[in-house]
């Protein structure tokens, strides 16, 4: 069946290129993109058109780093650095997800709120609980959120109420992988929480499992100076943090590394050579006082940087806010260094919030023909109608001034979900 959305279509074609289609038709065949046209071609005039007037039609968002069980306490505890914050807020909250009824209730809300915010793709950490992780995957899939979810592995440097033995962690990971075969839109990703919470034996097991089953991996890297010092102490044979993951085969093109705030040239070069994807989490870097990531340098060096909300180190689920936060952080870095080249553009922010994640998840970028539609309709028509404002300027303004209340429609996998 042919359908079409009509409006001002904006697609992120590369970190530097915005595809701009004023007042155009996004034509779909059975929910898959057929093409973008300024007028409907003769052979498809029978398409059923949904006209969104002067609103913006954008790619929906890919939030490439967040923690499902942390959503409930978002906004609390924003006055502590990472390691204290984990002990005081994150670990006690995550422990509650041993209760599957509790998990069901909370994860249903999260899945709903993601769609409401226009996020249809995620790479998400669950907790260490296998059953709650399966519930999270189920609720996301039901709501139309696609992507990867990981059962967290942690067998040391964690409180006794949120720690597995190595054997348990390995066994539960295998049980989880077996049980998640039933999902079609949400797939498993191996998730060693971060180097300090995994023993060498567990990392070695995960590296072998990755290799055997060709699985993707997500973790944290060089987020915070206290964390980096702890890693140096725990893994004295590794010169830099990334070498821990590399040593155990967990550092390649199917790997997401959140934060990378303190990654110097050498660490960034290693990531680039291995094709590792950094995930920039500006809100969390600010909240937990981790630092300001060199994101403009990473992009200039050709790294495939994605964006993450890092809920709940981060304080918002909105990827519009996350884009604004990443632009602001880059300008703070530019101010500190008196170097305007540290500021990122709206093109870069929009690409990192959409296309970079799509590519990691194996999809075409922009509204590529043949891909199932992932899109939002963002209505900025209530904002002042400035003379001569361009669509590019409207996108940048929308990032700063709009939120989920202005999202009029959300499509995921070709299906309208809002
Ligand atoms: N490093 C290890 N665990 C976490 C977490 O839950 N949040 C953040 N921001 N960093 C981490
Ligand atoms: Fe995180």
Short mmCIF file of C-alpha atoms and ligand atoms in Angstrom, two decimals:
data_model
loop_
_atom_site.label_atom_id
_atom_site.label_comp_id
_atom_site.label_asym_id
_atom_site.label_seq_id
_atom_site.Cartn_x
_atom_site.Cartn_y
_atom_site.Cartn_z
CA UNK A 1 0.00 0.00 0.00
CA UNK A 2 1.26 3.48 -0.88
CA UNK A 3 1.11 6.25 1.70
CA UNK A 4 2.86 9.59 2.06
CA UNK A 5 3.67 12.17 4.74
CA UNK A 6 3.72 15.78 3.61
CA UNK A 7 5.69 18.54 5.31
CA UNK A 8 9.18 20.04 5.55
CA UNK A 9 11.46 17.02 5.45
CA UNK A 10 14.95 17.21 6.96
CA UNK A 11 17.38 14.29 6.85
CA UNK A 12 20.87 13.91 8.31
CA UNK A 13 22.88 12.55 5.40
CA UNK A 14 26.32 12.84 6.99
CA UNK A 15 27.82 14.71 9.97
CA UNK A 16 28.11 17.72 7.67
CA UNK A 17 25.17 17.37 5.33
CA UNK A 18 21.54 18.14 5.93
CA UNK A 19 19.12 16.98 3.22
CA UNK A 20 16.45 19.70 3.03
CA UNK A 21 13.15 19.07 1.25
CA UNK A 22 10.73 21.97 1.75
CA UNK A 23 7.03 21.15 1.52
CA UNK A 24 7.64 17.66 0.11
CA UNK A 25 6.20 14.14 0.13
CA UNK A 26 7.87 11.26 1.95
CA UNK A 27 6.37 8.33 0.06
CA UNK A 28 6.11 4.90 1.66
CA UNK A 29 5.33 1.50 0.28
CA UNK A 30 4.01 -0.80 3.01
CA UNK A 31 5.73 1.37 5.61
CA UNK A 32 9.10 1.40 3.82
CA UNK A 33 10.61 4.53 2.34
CA UNK A 34 10.06 4.71 -1.43
CA UNK A 35 11.41 8.23 -1.97
CA UNK A 36 11.10 11.95 -1.27
CA UNK A 37 9.42 14.11 -3.92
CA UNK A 38 8.53 17.81 -4.24
CA UNK A 39 5.35 16.76 -6.09
CA UNK A 40 3.80 13.30 -6.20
CA UNK A 41 4.96 11.50 -9.36
CA UNK A 42 2.17 10.53 -11.82
CA UNK A 43 2.37 6.82 -11.03
CA UNK A 44 1.81 7.32 -7.30
CA UNK A 45 -0.91 9.94 -7.22
CA UNK A 46 -3.19 7.39 -5.53
CA UNK A 47 -1.04 7.43 -2.35
CA UNK A 48 -2.95 8.19 0.82
CA UNK A 49 -1.40 11.49 2.03
CA UNK A 50 -1.15 12.67 5.63
CA UNK A 51 -0.57 16.38 5.39
CA UNK A 52 1.35 17.88 8.33
CA UNK A 53 1.27 21.38 6.85
CA UNK A 54 4.27 23.52 7.72
CA UNK A 55 5.59 21.15 10.45
CA UNK A 56 9.03 19.52 10.33
CA UNK A 57 9.37 15.84 9.42
CA UNK A 58 12.57 14.48 10.95
CA UNK A 59 14.24 11.12 11.42
CA UNK A 60 13.28 9.71 14.79
CA UNK A 61 16.05 9.51 17.39
CA UNK A 62 18.58 6.83 18.28
CA UNK A 63 19.54 7.09 21.97
CA UNK A 64 22.71 5.05 21.99
CA UNK A 65 23.39 5.03 25.72
CA UNK A 66 20.96 4.93 28.63
CA UNK A 67 20.21 2.81 31.68
CA UNK A 68 16.64 1.47 31.81
CA UNK A 69 16.40 0.91 35.58
CA UNK A 70 17.77 4.38 36.33
CA UNK A 71 14.92 6.28 34.66
CA UNK A 72 12.82 6.36 37.82
CA UNK A 73 15.32 8.52 39.75
CA UNK A 74 16.27 10.85 36.89
CA UNK A 75 17.09 14.29 38.29
CA UNK A 76 18.02 13.19 41.81
CA UNK A 77 21.55 12.99 43.16
CA UNK A 78 22.99 15.44 40.67
CA UNK A 79 25.48 16.78 43.19
CA UNK A 80 27.90 13.85 43.31
CA UNK A 81 30.71 12.62 41.11
CA UNK A 82 30.39 9.28 39.31
CA UNK A 83 31.67 6.72 41.82
CA UNK A 84 29.78 8.21 44.78
CA UNK A 85 26.66 8.61 42.66
CA UNK A 86 26.78 4.94 41.65
CA UNK A 87 26.98 3.81 45.29
CA UNK A 88 24.33 6.21 46.57
CA UNK A 89 21.74 6.25 43.79
CA UNK A 90 22.34 3.91 40.86
CA UNK A 91 23.14 0.64 42.65
CA UNK A 92 20.34 0.75 45.27
CA UNK A 93 17.79 1.59 42.57
CA UNK A 94 18.96 -1.09 40.15
CA UNK A 95 18.70 -3.67 42.95
CA UNK A 96 14.91 -3.17 42.98
CA UNK A 97 14.72 -4.82 39.54
CA UNK A 98 15.14 -8.24 41.14
CA UNK A 99 11.36 -7.90 41.48
CA UNK A 100 9.84 -8.60 38.08
CA UNK A 101 6.46 -7.00 38.82
CA UNK A 102 8.24 -3.82 39.80
CA UNK A 103 10.34 -4.04 36.63
CA UNK A 104 7.28 -4.53 34.44
CA UNK A 105 5.58 -1.44 35.82
CA UNK A 106 8.62 0.80 35.47
CA UNK A 107 9.73 -0.48 32.07
CA UNK A 108 6.26 -0.01 30.60
CA UNK A 109 6.46 3.67 31.54
CA UNK A 110 9.96 4.00 30.10
CA UNK A 111 8.95 2.41 26.77
CA UNK A 112 5.96 4.72 26.50
CA UNK A 113 8.01 7.80 27.33
CA UNK A 114 10.69 6.92 24.78
CA UNK A 115 8.10 6.80 22.00
CA UNK A 116 6.51 10.00 23.25
CA UNK A 117 9.92 11.67 22.95
CA UNK A 118 10.45 10.38 19.43
CA UNK A 119 13.14 7.83 20.32
CA UNK A 120 12.53 4.66 18.30
CA UNK A 121 16.02 3.17 18.49
CA UNK A 122 18.09 2.53 21.59
CA UNK A 123 21.18 0.84 22.95
CA UNK A 124 20.29 0.37 26.57
CA UNK A 125 21.77 -1.08 29.73
CA UNK A 126 19.39 -3.08 31.87
CA UNK A 127 20.42 -4.25 35.35
CA UNK A 128 22.20 -7.52 36.10
CA UNK A 129 18.83 -9.31 36.47
CA UNK A 130 18.11 -11.68 33.59
CA UNK A 131 14.33 -11.82 34.05
CA UNK A 132 13.90 -8.07 34.38
CA UNK A 133 16.07 -7.62 31.28
CA UNK A 134 13.73 -9.88 29.31
CA UNK A 135 10.79 -7.82 30.57
CA UNK A 136 12.52 -4.63 29.46
CA UNK A 137 13.05 -6.10 25.98
CA UNK A 138 9.42 -7.20 25.86
CA UNK A 139 8.05 -3.80 26.87
CA UNK A 140 10.27 -1.94 24.40
CA UNK A 141 9.26 -4.24 21.57
CA UNK A 142 5.56 -3.88 22.44
CA UNK A 143 5.84 -0.08 22.37
CA UNK A 144 7.74 -0.07 19.06
CA UNK A 145 11.21 0.76 20.38
CA UNK A 146 13.91 -1.14 18.47
CA UNK A 147 17.64 -1.72 18.97
CA UNK A 148 19.84 -3.41 21.55
CA UNK A 149 19.43 -4.13 25.25
CA UNK A 150 22.08 -5.65 27.52
CA UNK A 151 21.91 -7.65 30.71
CA UNK A 152 24.63 -5.99 32.78
CA UNK A 153 27.63 -8.05 33.91
CA UNK A 154 29.25 -7.13 37.23
CA UNK A 155 31.15 -9.55 39.47
CA UNK A 156 33.29 -7.22 41.61
CA UNK A 157 33.58 -3.73 43.08
CA UNK A 158 29.83 -3.67 43.53
CA UNK A 159 27.71 -3.86 46.70
CA UNK A 160 26.82 -7.42 47.79
CA UNK A 161 23.14 -6.82 46.96
CA UNK A 162 24.02 -6.03 43.32
CA UNK A 163 26.88 -8.34 42.48
CA UNK A 164 27.12 -11.72 40.77
CA UNK A 165 29.72 -14.39 41.21
CA UNK A 166 31.72 -14.89 38.02
CA UNK A 167 30.05 -18.25 37.47
CA UNK A 168 26.58 -16.76 37.97
CA UNK A 169 27.28 -13.89 35.61
CA UNK A 170 28.42 -16.30 32.88
CA UNK A 171 25.54 -18.71 33.39
CA UNK A 172 22.92 -15.97 33.49
CA UNK A 173 24.31 -14.35 30.36
CA UNK A 174 23.92 -17.65 28.50
CA UNK A 175 20.39 -18.14 29.85
CA UNK A 176 19.47 -14.60 28.82
CA UNK A 177 20.86 -15.07 25.29
CA UNK A 178 18.86 -18.26 24.93
CA UNK A 179 15.64 -16.59 26.07
CA UNK A 180 15.93 -13.47 23.94
CA UNK A 181 15.76 -15.41 20.69
CA UNK A 182 12.03 -14.71 20.66
CA UNK A 183 12.44 -10.97 20.06
CA UNK A 184 12.51 -9.51 16.59
CA UNK A 185 13.00 -5.75 17.08
CA UNK A 186 15.13 -5.75 20.22
CA UNK A 187 18.36 -7.72 20.18
CA UNK A 188 20.96 -8.60 22.84
CA UNK A 189 24.22 -6.70 23.31
CA UNK A 190 26.95 -7.85 25.70
CA UNK A 191 27.26 -5.34 28.53
CA UNK A 192 30.20 -5.50 30.92
CA UNK A 193 29.17 -2.52 33.07
CA UNK A 194 32.68 -1.02 32.99
CA UNK A 195 36.16 -2.38 33.55
CA UNK A 196 36.16 -1.88 37.36
CA UNK A 197 33.05 -4.03 37.86
CA UNK A 198 34.31 -7.03 35.87
CA UNK A 199 37.03 -9.51 36.78
CA UNK A 200 39.59 -10.47 34.12
CA UNK A 201 37.99 -13.92 34.03
CA UNK A 202 34.55 -12.48 33.28
CA UNK A 203 35.92 -10.12 30.60
CA UNK A 204 37.70 -13.04 29.02
CA UNK A 205 34.47 -15.08 28.96
CA UNK A 206 32.57 -12.17 27.36
CA UNK A 207 35.28 -11.65 24.73
CA UNK A 208 35.08 -15.31 23.73
CA UNK A 209 31.28 -15.21 23.65
CA UNK A 210 31.37 -12.12 21.46
CA UNK A 211 33.71 -13.85 19.04
CA UNK A 212 31.74 -17.13 18.99
CA UNK A 213 28.33 -15.54 18.47
CA UNK A 214 29.32 -12.35 16.67
CA UNK A 215 27.62 -10.16 19.28
CA UNK A 216 27.91 -6.39 19.73
CA UNK A 217 29.27 -4.91 22.97
CA UNK A 218 28.58 -1.76 24.99
CA UNK A 219 30.40 -0.34 27.99
CA UNK A 220 31.82 2.85 29.53
CA UNK A 221 35.24 4.33 28.78
CA UNK A 222 37.28 7.17 30.31
CA UNK A 223 34.29 8.93 31.77
CA UNK A 224 35.77 10.28 34.97
CA UNK A 225 39.23 10.76 36.48
CA UNK A 226 38.42 8.76 39.64
CA UNK A 227 37.25 5.87 37.48
CA UNK A 228 40.36 6.04 35.28
CA UNK A 229 42.61 5.90 38.37
CA UNK A 230 40.68 2.85 39.62
CA UNK A 231 41.13 1.08 36.26
CA UNK A 232 44.88 1.81 36.30
CA UNK A 233 45.07 0.23 39.77
CA UNK A 234 42.98 -2.82 38.84
CA UNK A 235 44.67 -3.49 35.49
CA UNK A 236 48.31 -2.44 36.00
CA UNK A 237 49.42 -4.21 32.82
CA UNK A 238 47.26 -1.92 30.65
CA UNK A 239 48.80 1.44 29.80
CA UNK A 240 45.46 3.08 29.01
CA UNK A 241 41.84 2.31 29.88
CA UNK A 242 40.85 1.15 26.37
CA UNK A 243 43.55 -1.51 26.46
CA UNK A 244 41.55 -3.43 29.07
CA UNK A 245 38.65 -3.91 26.65
CA UNK A 246 41.05 -4.51 23.77
CA UNK A 247 42.99 -7.15 25.69
CA UNK A 248 39.80 -9.21 26.10
CA UNK A 249 38.52 -8.80 22.51
CA UNK A 250 35.84 -6.26 23.43
CA UNK A 251 36.97 -3.32 21.31
CA UNK A 252 36.02 -3.33 17.65
CA UNK A 253 33.54 -1.93 15.11
CA UNK A 254 30.62 -3.60 16.89
CA UNK A 255 31.46 -1.83 20.13
CA UNK A 256 29.87 1.26 21.70
CA UNK A 257 31.88 3.09 24.33
CA UNK A 258 29.96 5.66 26.36
CA UNK A 259 31.51 8.99 27.39
CA UNK A 260 35.20 8.99 26.28
CA UNK A 261 35.50 12.37 28.03
CA UNK A 262 39.18 11.96 28.86
CA UNK A 263 40.22 10.03 25.76
CA UNK A 264 43.46 11.60 24.55
CA UNK A 265 44.86 11.37 21.03
CA UNK A 266 46.30 7.93 21.62
CA UNK A 267 43.05 6.48 22.96
CA UNK A 268 41.05 8.19 20.19
CA UNK A 269 43.43 6.83 17.55
CA UNK A 270 42.93 3.31 18.95
CA UNK A 271 39.15 3.75 18.77
CA UNK A 272 39.38 5.03 15.22
CA UNK A 273 41.63 2.18 14.11
CA UNK A 274 39.35 -0.44 15.64
CA UNK A 275 36.19 1.32 14.39
CA UNK A 276 34.82 1.65 17.95
CA UNK A 277 31.84 4.01 18.25
CA UNK A 278 32.07 6.62 21.01
CA UNK A 279 28.77 7.71 22.54
CA UNK A 280 28.71 11.32 23.65
CA UNK A 281 26.62 11.93 26.79
CA UNK A 282 26.82 15.67 27.44
CA UNK A 283 24.13 15.96 30.11
CA UNK A 284 25.61 13.21 32.26
CA UNK A 285 29.16 14.52 31.79
CA UNK A 286 27.92 17.79 33.22
CA UNK A 287 25.77 16.34 36.02
CA UNK A 288 28.39 13.94 37.35
CA UNK A 289 31.13 16.54 36.86
CA UNK A 290 33.00 14.16 34.58
CA UNK A 291 34.31 16.78 32.16
CA UNK A 292 33.65 18.07 28.65
CA UNK A 293 34.25 15.57 25.87
CA UNK A 294 36.37 16.58 22.85
CA UNK A 295 33.50 15.73 20.54
CA UNK A 296 34.42 18.19 17.77
CA UNK A 297 37.92 16.68 17.65
CA UNK A 298 36.48 13.17 17.47
CA UNK A 299 34.27 14.16 14.57
CA UNK A 300 37.11 15.94 12.81
CA UNK A 301 39.24 12.82 13.21
CA UNK A 302 36.51 10.81 11.52
CA UNK A 303 35.08 8.91 14.48
CA UNK A 304 31.51 7.64 14.24
CA UNK A 305 30.23 9.46 17.33
CA UNK A 306 26.67 8.76 18.51
CA UNK A 307 24.62 10.58 21.14
CA UNK A 308 23.24 9.15 24.37
CA UNK A 309 20.99 10.57 27.06
CA UNK A 310 22.77 8.41 29.67
CA UNK A 311 19.64 8.44 31.79
CA UNK A 312 20.02 8.86 34.69
CA UNK A 313 23.50 10.30 34.92
CA UNK A 314 21.85 12.52 32.31
CA UNK A 315 18.80 14.53 33.31
CA UNK A 316 16.59 14.17 30.23
CA UNK A 317 15.12 11.43 28.06
CA UNK A 318 14.54 13.99 25.29
CA UNK A 319 16.99 13.68 22.41
CA UNK A 320 16.07 17.25 21.42
CA UNK A 321 17.45 18.38 24.78
CA UNK A 322 20.35 15.95 24.40
CA UNK A 323 21.27 17.60 21.08
CA UNK A 324 21.06 21.07 22.68
CA UNK A 325 23.17 19.87 25.61
CA UNK A 326 25.81 18.49 23.28
CA UNK A 327 26.00 21.75 21.33
CA UNK A 328 26.21 23.74 24.59
CA UNK A 329 28.93 21.50 26.03
CA UNK A 330 30.99 21.85 22.86
CA UNK A 331 30.71 25.62 23.10
CA UNK A 332 31.77 25.55 26.77
CA UNK A 333 34.84 23.61 25.69
CA UNK A 334 35.41 26.18 22.93
CA UNK A 335 35.10 29.02 25.45
CA UNK A 336 37.52 27.40 27.89
CA UNK A 337 40.09 26.83 25.19
CA UNK A 338 39.32 30.04 23.29
CA UNK A 339 38.89 27.84 20.21
CA UNK A 340 35.67 28.21 18.25
CA UNK A 341 36.45 25.04 16.28
CA UNK A 342 35.40 23.08 19.40
CA UNK A 343 31.76 24.03 18.77
CA UNK A 344 29.67 21.47 16.91
CA UNK A 345 27.04 22.33 14.31
CA UNK A 346 23.36 21.46 14.14
CA UNK A 347 24.22 19.16 11.24
CA UNK A 348 26.63 17.25 13.47
CA UNK A 349 24.23 17.15 16.43
CA UNK A 350 21.32 15.90 14.29
CA UNK A 351 23.50 13.27 12.60
CA UNK A 352 24.85 12.02 15.94
CA UNK A 353 21.27 11.81 17.30
CA UNK A 354 20.00 9.81 14.32
CA UNK A 355 22.20 8.52 11.49
CA UNK A 356 25.21 7.52 13.57
CA UNK A 357 23.01 5.21 15.63
CA UNK A 358 21.16 3.93 12.57
CA UNK A 359 24.51 2.99 11.01
CA UNK A 360 25.65 1.16 14.17
CA UNK A 361 22.39 -0.77 14.16
CA UNK A 362 22.96 -1.79 10.54
CA UNK A 363 20.52 0.58 8.85
CA UNK A 364 20.89 3.07 6.02
CA UNK A 365 21.29 6.72 6.95
CA UNK A 366 18.79 9.50 6.26
CA UNK A 367 15.42 8.37 4.88
CA UNK A 368 17.04 5.73 2.73
CA UNK A 369 14.82 3.99 0.17
CA UNK A 370 13.85 0.48 1.23
CA UNK A 371 14.24 1.15 4.96
CA UNK A 372 11.20 0.91 7.27
CA UNK A 373 10.14 4.40 8.28
CA UNK A 374 11.52 5.81 11.55
CA UNK A 375 10.33 9.41 11.74
CA UNK A 376 8.78 12.11 13.87
CA UNK A 377 6.64 15.09 13.06
CA UNK A 378 7.88 18.05 15.09
CA UNK A 379 5.50 20.97 15.13
CA UNK A 380 7.31 24.29 15.49
CA UNK A 381 4.48 26.28 13.93
CA UNK A 382 3.58 27.82 17.31
CA UNK A 383 6.93 29.61 17.39
CA UNK A 384 7.23 33.10 15.86
CA UNK A 385 7.13 33.17 12.06
CA UNK A 386 10.36 35.05 11.49
CA UNK A 387 10.90 36.56 8.05
CA UNK A 388 13.37 34.60 5.92
CA UNK A 389 14.09 31.93 8.56
CA UNK A 390 15.50 28.85 6.82
CA UNK A 391 14.59 25.25 7.55
CA UNK A 392 18.11 24.72 8.92
CA UNK A 393 17.59 27.60 11.33
CA UNK A 394 14.18 26.24 12.27
CA UNK A 395 15.75 22.87 13.13
CA UNK A 396 18.35 24.50 15.40
CA UNK A 397 15.68 26.65 17.06
CA UNK A 398 13.44 23.61 17.53
CA UNK A 399 16.26 21.77 19.33
CA UNK A 400 16.48 24.62 21.83
CA UNK A 401 12.80 25.42 22.23
CA UNK A 402 10.71 22.29 21.71
CA UNK A 403 10.18 19.01 23.54
CA UNK A 404 7.86 15.99 23.52
CA UNK A 405 4.79 18.26 23.73
CA UNK A 406 5.51 19.36 20.17
CA UNK A 407 5.92 15.88 18.69
CA UNK A 408 2.72 15.24 16.76
CA UNK A 409 3.49 11.84 15.28
CA UNK A 410 6.06 9.07 15.73
CA UNK A 411 6.67 6.24 13.25
CA UNK A 412 8.74 3.20 14.07
CA UNK A 413 9.33 0.30 11.68
CA UNK A 414 6.81 1.87 9.33
CA UNK A 415 4.03 1.91 11.92
CA UNK A 416 2.57 5.00 13.51
CA UNK A 417 3.09 4.69 17.28
CA UNK A 418 1.96 8.17 18.37
N1 LIG B 1 29.90 3.70 34.83
C1 LIG B 1 29.53 2.52 35.34
N2 LIG B 1 28.22 2.46 35.57
C2 LIG B 1 27.72 3.64 35.19
C3 LIG B 1 26.41 4.19 35.18
O1 LIG B 1 25.43 3.58 35.58
N3 LIG B 1 26.29 5.46 34.72
C4 LIG B 1 27.36 6.18 34.26
N4 LIG B 1 27.17 7.41 33.80
N5 LIG B 1 28.59 5.69 34.27
C5 LIG B 1 28.77 4.44 34.73
FE1 LIG B 2 26.12 5.19 31.46
#
